[in-house]
Coordinates of C-alpha atoms in Angstrom, one line a residue:
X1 CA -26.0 -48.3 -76.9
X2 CA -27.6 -45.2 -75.8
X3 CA -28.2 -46.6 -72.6
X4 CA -25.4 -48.3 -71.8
X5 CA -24.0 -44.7 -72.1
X6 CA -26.2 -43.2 -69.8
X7 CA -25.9 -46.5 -67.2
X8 CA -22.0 -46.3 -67.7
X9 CA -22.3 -42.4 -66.7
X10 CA -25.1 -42.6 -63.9
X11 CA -22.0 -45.3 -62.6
X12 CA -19.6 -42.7 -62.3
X13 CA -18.9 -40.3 -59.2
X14 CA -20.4 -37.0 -60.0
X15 CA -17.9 -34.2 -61.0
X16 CA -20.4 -31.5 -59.9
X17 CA -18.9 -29.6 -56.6
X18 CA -20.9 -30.4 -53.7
X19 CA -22.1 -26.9 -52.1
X20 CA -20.6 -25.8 -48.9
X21 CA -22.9 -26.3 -45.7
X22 CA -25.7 -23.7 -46.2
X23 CA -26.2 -20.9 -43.8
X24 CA -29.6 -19.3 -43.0
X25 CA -30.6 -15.3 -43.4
X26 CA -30.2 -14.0 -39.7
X27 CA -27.7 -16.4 -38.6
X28 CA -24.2 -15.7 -36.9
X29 CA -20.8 -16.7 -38.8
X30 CA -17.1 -15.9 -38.2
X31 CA -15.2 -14.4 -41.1
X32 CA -11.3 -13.4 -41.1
X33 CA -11.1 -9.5 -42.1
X34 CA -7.8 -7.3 -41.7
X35 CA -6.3 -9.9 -40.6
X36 CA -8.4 -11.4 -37.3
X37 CA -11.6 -13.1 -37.0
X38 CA -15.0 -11.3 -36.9
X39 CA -18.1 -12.0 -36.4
X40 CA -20.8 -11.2 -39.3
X41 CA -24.8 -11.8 -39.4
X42 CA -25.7 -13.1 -42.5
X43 CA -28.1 -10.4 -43.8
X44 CA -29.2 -12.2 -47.3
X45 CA -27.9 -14.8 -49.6
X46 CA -28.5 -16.3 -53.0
X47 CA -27.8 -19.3 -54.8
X48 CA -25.4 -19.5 -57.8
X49 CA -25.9 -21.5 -60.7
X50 CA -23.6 -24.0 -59.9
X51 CA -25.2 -24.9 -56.6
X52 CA -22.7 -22.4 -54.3
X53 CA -24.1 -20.1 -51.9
X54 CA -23.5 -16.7 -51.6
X55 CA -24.0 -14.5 -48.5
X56 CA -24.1 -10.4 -48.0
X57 CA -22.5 -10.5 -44.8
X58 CA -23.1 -8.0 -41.9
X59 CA -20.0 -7.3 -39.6
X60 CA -20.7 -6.5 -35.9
X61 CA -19.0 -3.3 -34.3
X62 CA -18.2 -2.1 -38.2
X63 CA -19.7 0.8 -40.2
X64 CA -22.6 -0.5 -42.6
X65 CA -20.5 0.3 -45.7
X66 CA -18.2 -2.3 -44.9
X67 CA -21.2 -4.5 -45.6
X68 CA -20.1 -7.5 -48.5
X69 CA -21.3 -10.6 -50.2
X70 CA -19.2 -13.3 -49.6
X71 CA -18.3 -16.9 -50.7
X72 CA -19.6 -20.0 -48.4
X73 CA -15.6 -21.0 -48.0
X74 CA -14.8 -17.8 -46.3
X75 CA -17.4 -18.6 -43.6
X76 CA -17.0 -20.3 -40.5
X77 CA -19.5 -21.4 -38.3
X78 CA -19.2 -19.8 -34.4
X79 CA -17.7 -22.3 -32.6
X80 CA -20.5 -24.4 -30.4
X81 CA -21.5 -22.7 -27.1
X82 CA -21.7 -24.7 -23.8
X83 CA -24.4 -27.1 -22.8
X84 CA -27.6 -26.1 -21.4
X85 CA -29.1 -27.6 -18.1
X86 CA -29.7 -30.4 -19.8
X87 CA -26.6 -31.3 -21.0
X88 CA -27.5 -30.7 -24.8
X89 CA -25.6 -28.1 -26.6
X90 CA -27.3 -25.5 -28.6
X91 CA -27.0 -25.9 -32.7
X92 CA -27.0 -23.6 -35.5
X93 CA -30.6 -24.7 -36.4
X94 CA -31.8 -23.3 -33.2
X95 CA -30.2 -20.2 -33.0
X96 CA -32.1 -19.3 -36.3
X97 CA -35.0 -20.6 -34.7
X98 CA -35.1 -18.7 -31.7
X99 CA -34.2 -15.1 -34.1
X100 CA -37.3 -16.3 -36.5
X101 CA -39.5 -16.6 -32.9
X102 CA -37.9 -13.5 -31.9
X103 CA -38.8 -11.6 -35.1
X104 CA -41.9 -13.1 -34.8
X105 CA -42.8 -11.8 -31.9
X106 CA -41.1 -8.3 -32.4
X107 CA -43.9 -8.3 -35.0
X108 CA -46.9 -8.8 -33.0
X109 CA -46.1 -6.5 -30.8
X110 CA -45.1 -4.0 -33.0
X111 CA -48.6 -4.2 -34.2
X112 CA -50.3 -4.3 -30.2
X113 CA -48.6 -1.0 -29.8
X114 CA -48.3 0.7 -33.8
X115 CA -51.1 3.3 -32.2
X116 CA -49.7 3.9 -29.0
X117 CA -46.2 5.0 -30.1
X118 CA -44.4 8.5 -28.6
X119 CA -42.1 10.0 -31.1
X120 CA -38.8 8.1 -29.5
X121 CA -40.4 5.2 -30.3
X122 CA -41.4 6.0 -33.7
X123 CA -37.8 8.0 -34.7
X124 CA -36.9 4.1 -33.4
X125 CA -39.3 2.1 -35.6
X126 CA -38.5 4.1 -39.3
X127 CA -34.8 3.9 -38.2
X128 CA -35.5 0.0 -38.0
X129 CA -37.8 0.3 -41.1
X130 CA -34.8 2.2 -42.8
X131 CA -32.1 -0.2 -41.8
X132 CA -34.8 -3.3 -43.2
X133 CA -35.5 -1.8 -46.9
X134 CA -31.6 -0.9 -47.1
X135 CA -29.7 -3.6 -45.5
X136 CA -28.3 -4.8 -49.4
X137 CA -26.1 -2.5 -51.6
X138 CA -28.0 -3.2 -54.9
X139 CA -25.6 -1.6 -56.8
X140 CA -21.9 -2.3 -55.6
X141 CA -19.9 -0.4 -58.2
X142 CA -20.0 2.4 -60.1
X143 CA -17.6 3.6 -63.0
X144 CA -17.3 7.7 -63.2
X145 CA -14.7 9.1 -65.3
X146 CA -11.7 7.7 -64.8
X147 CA -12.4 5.7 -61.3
X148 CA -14.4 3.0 -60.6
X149 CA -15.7 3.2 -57.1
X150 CA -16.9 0.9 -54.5
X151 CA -20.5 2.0 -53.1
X152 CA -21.0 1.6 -49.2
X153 CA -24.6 1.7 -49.2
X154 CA -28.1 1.1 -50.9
X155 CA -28.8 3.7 -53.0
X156 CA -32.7 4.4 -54.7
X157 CA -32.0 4.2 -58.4
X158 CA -34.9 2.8 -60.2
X159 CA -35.1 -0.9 -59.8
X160 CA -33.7 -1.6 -63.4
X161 CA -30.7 -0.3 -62.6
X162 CA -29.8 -2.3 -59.7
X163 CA -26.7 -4.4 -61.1
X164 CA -23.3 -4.6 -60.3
X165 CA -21.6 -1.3 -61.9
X166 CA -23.6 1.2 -63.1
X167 CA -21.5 4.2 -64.9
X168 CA -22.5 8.2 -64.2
X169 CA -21.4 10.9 -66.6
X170 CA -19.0 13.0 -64.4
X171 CA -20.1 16.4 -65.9
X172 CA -24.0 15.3 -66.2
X173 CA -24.3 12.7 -63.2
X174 CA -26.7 10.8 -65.8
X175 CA -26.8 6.9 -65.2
X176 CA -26.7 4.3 -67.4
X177 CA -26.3 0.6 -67.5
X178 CA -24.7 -0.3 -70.7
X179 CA -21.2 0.7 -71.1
X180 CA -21.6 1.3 -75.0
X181 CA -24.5 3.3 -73.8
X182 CA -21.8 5.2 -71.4
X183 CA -19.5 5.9 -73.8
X184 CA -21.7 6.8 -76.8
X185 CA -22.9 9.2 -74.0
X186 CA -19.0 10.7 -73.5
X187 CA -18.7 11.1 -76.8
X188 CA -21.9 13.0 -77.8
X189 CA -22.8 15.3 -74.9
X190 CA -22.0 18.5 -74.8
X191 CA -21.6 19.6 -70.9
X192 CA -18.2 20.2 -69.5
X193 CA -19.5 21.1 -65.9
X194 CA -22.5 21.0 -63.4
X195 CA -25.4 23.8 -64.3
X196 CA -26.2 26.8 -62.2
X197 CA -23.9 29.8 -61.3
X198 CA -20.2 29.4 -60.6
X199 CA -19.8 30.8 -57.5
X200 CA -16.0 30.2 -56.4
X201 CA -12.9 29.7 -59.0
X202 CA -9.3 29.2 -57.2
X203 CA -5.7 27.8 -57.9
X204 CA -5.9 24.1 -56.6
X205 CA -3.2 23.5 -54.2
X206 CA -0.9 20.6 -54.6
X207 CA -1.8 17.2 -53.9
X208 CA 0.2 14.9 -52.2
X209 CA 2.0 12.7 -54.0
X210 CA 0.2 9.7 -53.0
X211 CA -2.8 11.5 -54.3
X212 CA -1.7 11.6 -57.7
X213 CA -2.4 8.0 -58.9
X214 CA -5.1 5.5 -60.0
X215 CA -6.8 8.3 -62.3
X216 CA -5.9 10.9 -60.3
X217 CA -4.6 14.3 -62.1
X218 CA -3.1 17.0 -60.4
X219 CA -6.1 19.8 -61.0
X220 CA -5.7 23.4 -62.0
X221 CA -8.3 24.9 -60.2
X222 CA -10.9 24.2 -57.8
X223 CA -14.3 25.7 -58.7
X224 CA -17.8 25.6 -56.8
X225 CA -21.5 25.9 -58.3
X226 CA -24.4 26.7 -56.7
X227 CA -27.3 24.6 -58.3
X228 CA -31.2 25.1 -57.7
X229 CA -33.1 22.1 -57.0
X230 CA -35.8 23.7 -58.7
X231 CA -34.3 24.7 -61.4
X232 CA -32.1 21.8 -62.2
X233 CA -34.4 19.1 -60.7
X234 CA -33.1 16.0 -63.0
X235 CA -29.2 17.3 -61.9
X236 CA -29.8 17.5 -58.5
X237 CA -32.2 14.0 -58.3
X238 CA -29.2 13.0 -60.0
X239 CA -26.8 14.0 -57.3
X240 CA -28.9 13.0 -54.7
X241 CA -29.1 9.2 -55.9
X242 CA -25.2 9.1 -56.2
X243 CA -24.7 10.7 -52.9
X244 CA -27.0 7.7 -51.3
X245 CA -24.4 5.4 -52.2
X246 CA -22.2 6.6 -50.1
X247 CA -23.9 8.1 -47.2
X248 CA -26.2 5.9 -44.8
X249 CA -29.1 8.3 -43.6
X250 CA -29.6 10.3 -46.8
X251 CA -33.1 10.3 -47.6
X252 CA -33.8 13.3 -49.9
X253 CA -33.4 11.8 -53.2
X254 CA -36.8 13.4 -55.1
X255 CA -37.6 16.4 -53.6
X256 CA -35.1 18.9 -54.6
X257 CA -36.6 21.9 -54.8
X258 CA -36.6 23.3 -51.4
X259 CA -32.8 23.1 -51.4
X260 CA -29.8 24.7 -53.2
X261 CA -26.6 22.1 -53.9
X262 CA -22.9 23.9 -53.7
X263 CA -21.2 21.4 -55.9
X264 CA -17.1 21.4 -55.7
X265 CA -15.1 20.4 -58.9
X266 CA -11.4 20.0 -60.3
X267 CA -10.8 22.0 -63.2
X268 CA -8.6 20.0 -65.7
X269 CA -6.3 21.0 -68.2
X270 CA -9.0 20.5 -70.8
X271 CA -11.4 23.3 -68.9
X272 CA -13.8 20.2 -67.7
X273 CA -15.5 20.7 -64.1
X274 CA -15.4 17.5 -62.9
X275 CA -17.2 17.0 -59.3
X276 CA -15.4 15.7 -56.5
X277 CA -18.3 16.4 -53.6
X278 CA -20.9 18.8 -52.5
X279 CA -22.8 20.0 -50.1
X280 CA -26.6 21.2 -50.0
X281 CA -28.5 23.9 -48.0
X282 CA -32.6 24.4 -47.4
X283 CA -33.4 27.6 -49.0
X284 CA -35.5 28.4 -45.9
X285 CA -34.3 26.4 -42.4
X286 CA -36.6 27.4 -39.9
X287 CA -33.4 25.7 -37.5
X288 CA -30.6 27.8 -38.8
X289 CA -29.1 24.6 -40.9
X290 CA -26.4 26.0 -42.9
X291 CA -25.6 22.2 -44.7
X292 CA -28.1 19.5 -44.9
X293 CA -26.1 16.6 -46.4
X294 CA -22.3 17.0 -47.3
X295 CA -19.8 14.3 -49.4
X296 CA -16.9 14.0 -50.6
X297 CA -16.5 11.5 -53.2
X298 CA -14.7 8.3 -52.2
X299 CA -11.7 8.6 -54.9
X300 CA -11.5 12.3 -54.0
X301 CA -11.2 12.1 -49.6
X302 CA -7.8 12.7 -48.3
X303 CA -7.7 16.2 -50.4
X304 CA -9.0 18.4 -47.8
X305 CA -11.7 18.9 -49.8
X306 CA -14.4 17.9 -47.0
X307 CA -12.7 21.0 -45.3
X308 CA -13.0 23.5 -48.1
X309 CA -16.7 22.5 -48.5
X310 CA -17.6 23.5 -45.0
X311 CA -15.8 26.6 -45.3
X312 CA -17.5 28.0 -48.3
X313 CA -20.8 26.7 -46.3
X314 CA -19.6 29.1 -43.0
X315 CA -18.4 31.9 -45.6
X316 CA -21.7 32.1 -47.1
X317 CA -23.5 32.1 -43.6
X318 CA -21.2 34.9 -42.9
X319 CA -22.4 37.3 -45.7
X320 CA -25.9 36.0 -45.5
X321 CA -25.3 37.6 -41.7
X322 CA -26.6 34.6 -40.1
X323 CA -25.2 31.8 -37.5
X324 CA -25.6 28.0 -39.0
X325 CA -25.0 24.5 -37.8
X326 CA -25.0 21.5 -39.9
X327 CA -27.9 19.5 -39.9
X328 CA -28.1 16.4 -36.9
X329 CA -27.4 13.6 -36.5
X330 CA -24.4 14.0 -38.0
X331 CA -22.4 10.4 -39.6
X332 CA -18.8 8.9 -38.1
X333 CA -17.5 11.0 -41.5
X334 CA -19.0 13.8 -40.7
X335 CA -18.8 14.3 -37.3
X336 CA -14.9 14.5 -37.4
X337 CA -14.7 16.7 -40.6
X338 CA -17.0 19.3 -38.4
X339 CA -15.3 18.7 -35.4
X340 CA -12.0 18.9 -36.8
X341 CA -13.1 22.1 -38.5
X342 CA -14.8 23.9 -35.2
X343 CA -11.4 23.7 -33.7
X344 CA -9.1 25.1 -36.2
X345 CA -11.6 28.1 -36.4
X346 CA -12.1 28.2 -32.7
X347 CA -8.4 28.2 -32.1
X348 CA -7.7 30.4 -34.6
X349 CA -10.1 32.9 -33.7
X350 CA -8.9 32.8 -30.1
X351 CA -5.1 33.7 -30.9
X352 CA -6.0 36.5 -33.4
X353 CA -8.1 38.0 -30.5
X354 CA -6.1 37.8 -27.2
X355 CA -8.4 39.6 -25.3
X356 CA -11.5 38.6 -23.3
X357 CA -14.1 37.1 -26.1
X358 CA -17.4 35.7 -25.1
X359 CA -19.1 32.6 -26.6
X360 CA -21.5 35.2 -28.6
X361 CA -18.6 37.1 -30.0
X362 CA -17.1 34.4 -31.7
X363 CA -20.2 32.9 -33.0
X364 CA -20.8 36.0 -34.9
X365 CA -17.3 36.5 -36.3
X366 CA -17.2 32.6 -37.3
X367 CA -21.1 32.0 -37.9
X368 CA -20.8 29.0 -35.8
X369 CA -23.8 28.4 -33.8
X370 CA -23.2 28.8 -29.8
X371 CA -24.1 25.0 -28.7
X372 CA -20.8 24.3 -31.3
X373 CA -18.5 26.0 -30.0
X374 CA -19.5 25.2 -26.7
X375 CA -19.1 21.6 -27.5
X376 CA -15.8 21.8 -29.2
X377 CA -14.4 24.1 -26.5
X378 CA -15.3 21.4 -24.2
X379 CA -14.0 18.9 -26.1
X380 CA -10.5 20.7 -25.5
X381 CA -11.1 21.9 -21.9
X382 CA -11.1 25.5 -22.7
X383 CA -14.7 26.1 -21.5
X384 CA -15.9 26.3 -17.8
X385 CA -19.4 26.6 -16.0
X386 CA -19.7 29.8 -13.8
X387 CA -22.6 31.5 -11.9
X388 CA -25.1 29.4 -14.3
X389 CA -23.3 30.5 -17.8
X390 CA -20.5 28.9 -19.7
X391 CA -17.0 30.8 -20.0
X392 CA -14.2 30.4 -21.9
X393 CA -11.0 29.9 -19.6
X394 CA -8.0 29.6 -21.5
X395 CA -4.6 31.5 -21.5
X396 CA -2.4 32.3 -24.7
X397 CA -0.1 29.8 -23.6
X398 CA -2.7 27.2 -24.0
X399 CA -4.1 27.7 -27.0
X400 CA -0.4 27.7 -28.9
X401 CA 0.3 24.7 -27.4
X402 CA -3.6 23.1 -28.6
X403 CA -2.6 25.0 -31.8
X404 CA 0.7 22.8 -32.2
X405 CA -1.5 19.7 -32.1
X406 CA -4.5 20.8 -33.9
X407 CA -2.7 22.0 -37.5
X408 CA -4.6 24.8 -39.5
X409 CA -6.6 22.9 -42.5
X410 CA -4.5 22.8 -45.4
X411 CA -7.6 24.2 -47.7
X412 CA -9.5 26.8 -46.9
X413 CA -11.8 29.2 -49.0
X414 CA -10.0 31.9 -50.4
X415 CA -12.8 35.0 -49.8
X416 CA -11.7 36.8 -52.6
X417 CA -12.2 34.1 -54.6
X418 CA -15.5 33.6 -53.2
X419 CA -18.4 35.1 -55.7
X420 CA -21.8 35.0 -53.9
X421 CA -24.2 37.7 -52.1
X422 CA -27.0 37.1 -50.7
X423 CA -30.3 38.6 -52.7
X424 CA -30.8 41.8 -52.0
X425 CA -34.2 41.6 -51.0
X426 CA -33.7 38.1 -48.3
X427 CA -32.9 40.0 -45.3
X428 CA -35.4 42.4 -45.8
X429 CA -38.1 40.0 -46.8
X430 CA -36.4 37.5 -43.2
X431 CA -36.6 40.9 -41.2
X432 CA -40.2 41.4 -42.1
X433 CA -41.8 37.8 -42.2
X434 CA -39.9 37.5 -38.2

């Protein structure tokens, strides 16, 4: 009877889904986003249990942390391409064939010429090496107070960690995989803001409507704390490995004590610091750095909080009596935020002052380095090149109207407010080791 069971079944037409058409690490598919067809690189894939493949897509032109996994039914292979000389048309088996030979060979000569490389070329190869070791988000959520955030990029958390949503204590920035272990956690610790010296404490402004929603609270006050890496080294390690998530070229994540981290919070009705981004600084920047890496937390952009952090960054330059530049290259993100930044200031500065200013005088009455504001001016066309120097070239008239379009940012660090000296000893000891 037993096998006339198992004959009667082995008769029937199997139930289990066949898996979609399988398609190979390196290869090229088309997959409808924002409503158009793009076209991705297939950048890794794995194989569920029921047979299904899944693929962490790449998509061309786009921004790394737009980077997804994706079912097999939302791909589509690229249409076929014309016939060769021959009259055969190309398949998909042989343009993963010629990317293998390509990578092939890309690897023998990278090791003909590993010895002989300039420093373009090897900025070019770790740039490739860091793009190889981070091309898959191993973590792609993460739970943090009251959001749960999308990540946008491979972040180093210890490999036992790497699982779908990891949850971060918003006060402590400690991780944990477990969410009884998260809220145990929540429950028992005692911290109710970042460690260090509180260095800024001001009336938050009031959010948009829009941004009061999905967890969002309107805060009381807006508070900034100035964290050493060497005296907080688990904190800031801490930081640092939540910060890779969401920037692409990060790649402090262990050393922390050369730096100091401004970290910017909402003060809630129950007194809690909760952090909504930061910025960090070397202690000692033989390049005049003012900000080595700067974020704004995903849940908390839109705030004009990216502003205020770069203005406490320039207002600290100012009393440390300095000039500073973020450090370069700077990301899409962060790019604008500084651009947008330089020319509020700039403009700013130039209708305060309606007399004859030079490039020098403004970078010391705004700490921004020179090869800034040149930049920005030019941007706007208020710079000109005469007898081998730049000038500015602008009339009051002009700047109003460039004022018009280029609104004042709507948060900016109230000075007052604004705690922090530099030691008394650090331009004596700078003035003595120069």
């Amino acid at each position: 009877n037993l096998s006339a069971c198992a004959r009667g079944r082995e008769d029937e037409p199997s139930r289990v889904a066949m898996p979609a058409e399988a398609f190979e690490v390196g290869e090229r598919a088309s997959r409808e986003r924002d409503g158009e067809k793009r076209i991705c690189e297939i950048i890794e894939r794995k194989q569920l249990p029921n047979g299904q493949w899944t693929y962490y897509v790449h998509f061309e032109g786009l921004n790394r942390r737009l980077d997804a996994w994706v079912s097999a039914e939302e791909l589509q292979p690229i249409e076929a391409q014309a016939p060769d000389a021959a009259g055969r048309r190309p398949t998909r088996q042989d343009a993963v064939n010629s990317r293998r030979a390509t990578r092939n060979m890309k690897r023998k000569i990278d090791e003909i010429n590993a010895s002989s490389l300039n420093d373009t070329e090897h900025d070019e190869a770790m740039e490739k090496e860091h793009e190889e070791s981070t091309k898959v988000k191993n973590i792609q959520t993460i739970e943090i107070g009251r959001f749960q955030v999308d990540t946008w990029y491979f972040s180093p958390f210890p490999e036992e960690y790497a699982q779908h949503t990891l949850y971060i204590c918003e006060f402590t920035l400690k991780y944990m995989r477990k969410r009884k272990a998260y809220e145990r956690h929540k429950l028992t610790q005692k911290a109710k803001m970042p460690p260090g010296k509180m260095i800024y404490l001001a009336k938050a402004p009031e959010l948009h409507p829009d941004c009061i929603s999905g967890g969002h609270l309107q805060p009381k006050q807006l508070s900034v704390f100035e964290v050493d890496g060497s005296e907080s080294k688990i904190y800031c390690q801490c930081l640092c490995l939540l910060a890779k998530l969401f920037l692409d070229h990060k790649t402090l994540y262990y050393d922390v004590d050369p730096f100091l981290f401004y970290v910017l919070c909402e003060v809630g009705d129950d007194g809690g610091h909760r952090i909504a981004g930061y910025f960090s600084k070397e202690k000692f920047s033989s390049e005049s750095n003012n900000i080595a890496c700067i974020l704004v937390l995903p849940q908390h952009q839109r705030k004009g909080y990216g502003k205020l952090i770069i203005d406490v960054s320039y207002q600290i330059t100012i009393r440390e009596g300095k000039v500073g530049s973020p450090e370069k290259p700077l990301s899409d993100l962060g790019q604008l935020s500084f651009r947008s930044y330089w020319t509020a200031v700039l403009l700013h500065t130039l209708s305060e002052h309606r007399g004859n200013l030079s490039i020098r005088d403004i970078s010391l009455m705004t700490a921004i380095k020179t090869e800034d504001i040149i930049s920005t001016l030019q941007s706007l066309n208020l710079i000109k090149y005469w007898k081998g120097q730049h000038v500015i070239s602008v009339s009051p008239k002009i700047v109003d109207e460039h004022l018009a379009r280029n609104a004042r940012p709507s948060l900016r660090c109230e000075t007052d407010k604004l705690r922090w000296q530099p030691a008394p000893d650090e331009n004596q000891s700078n003035s003595s080791a120069g």
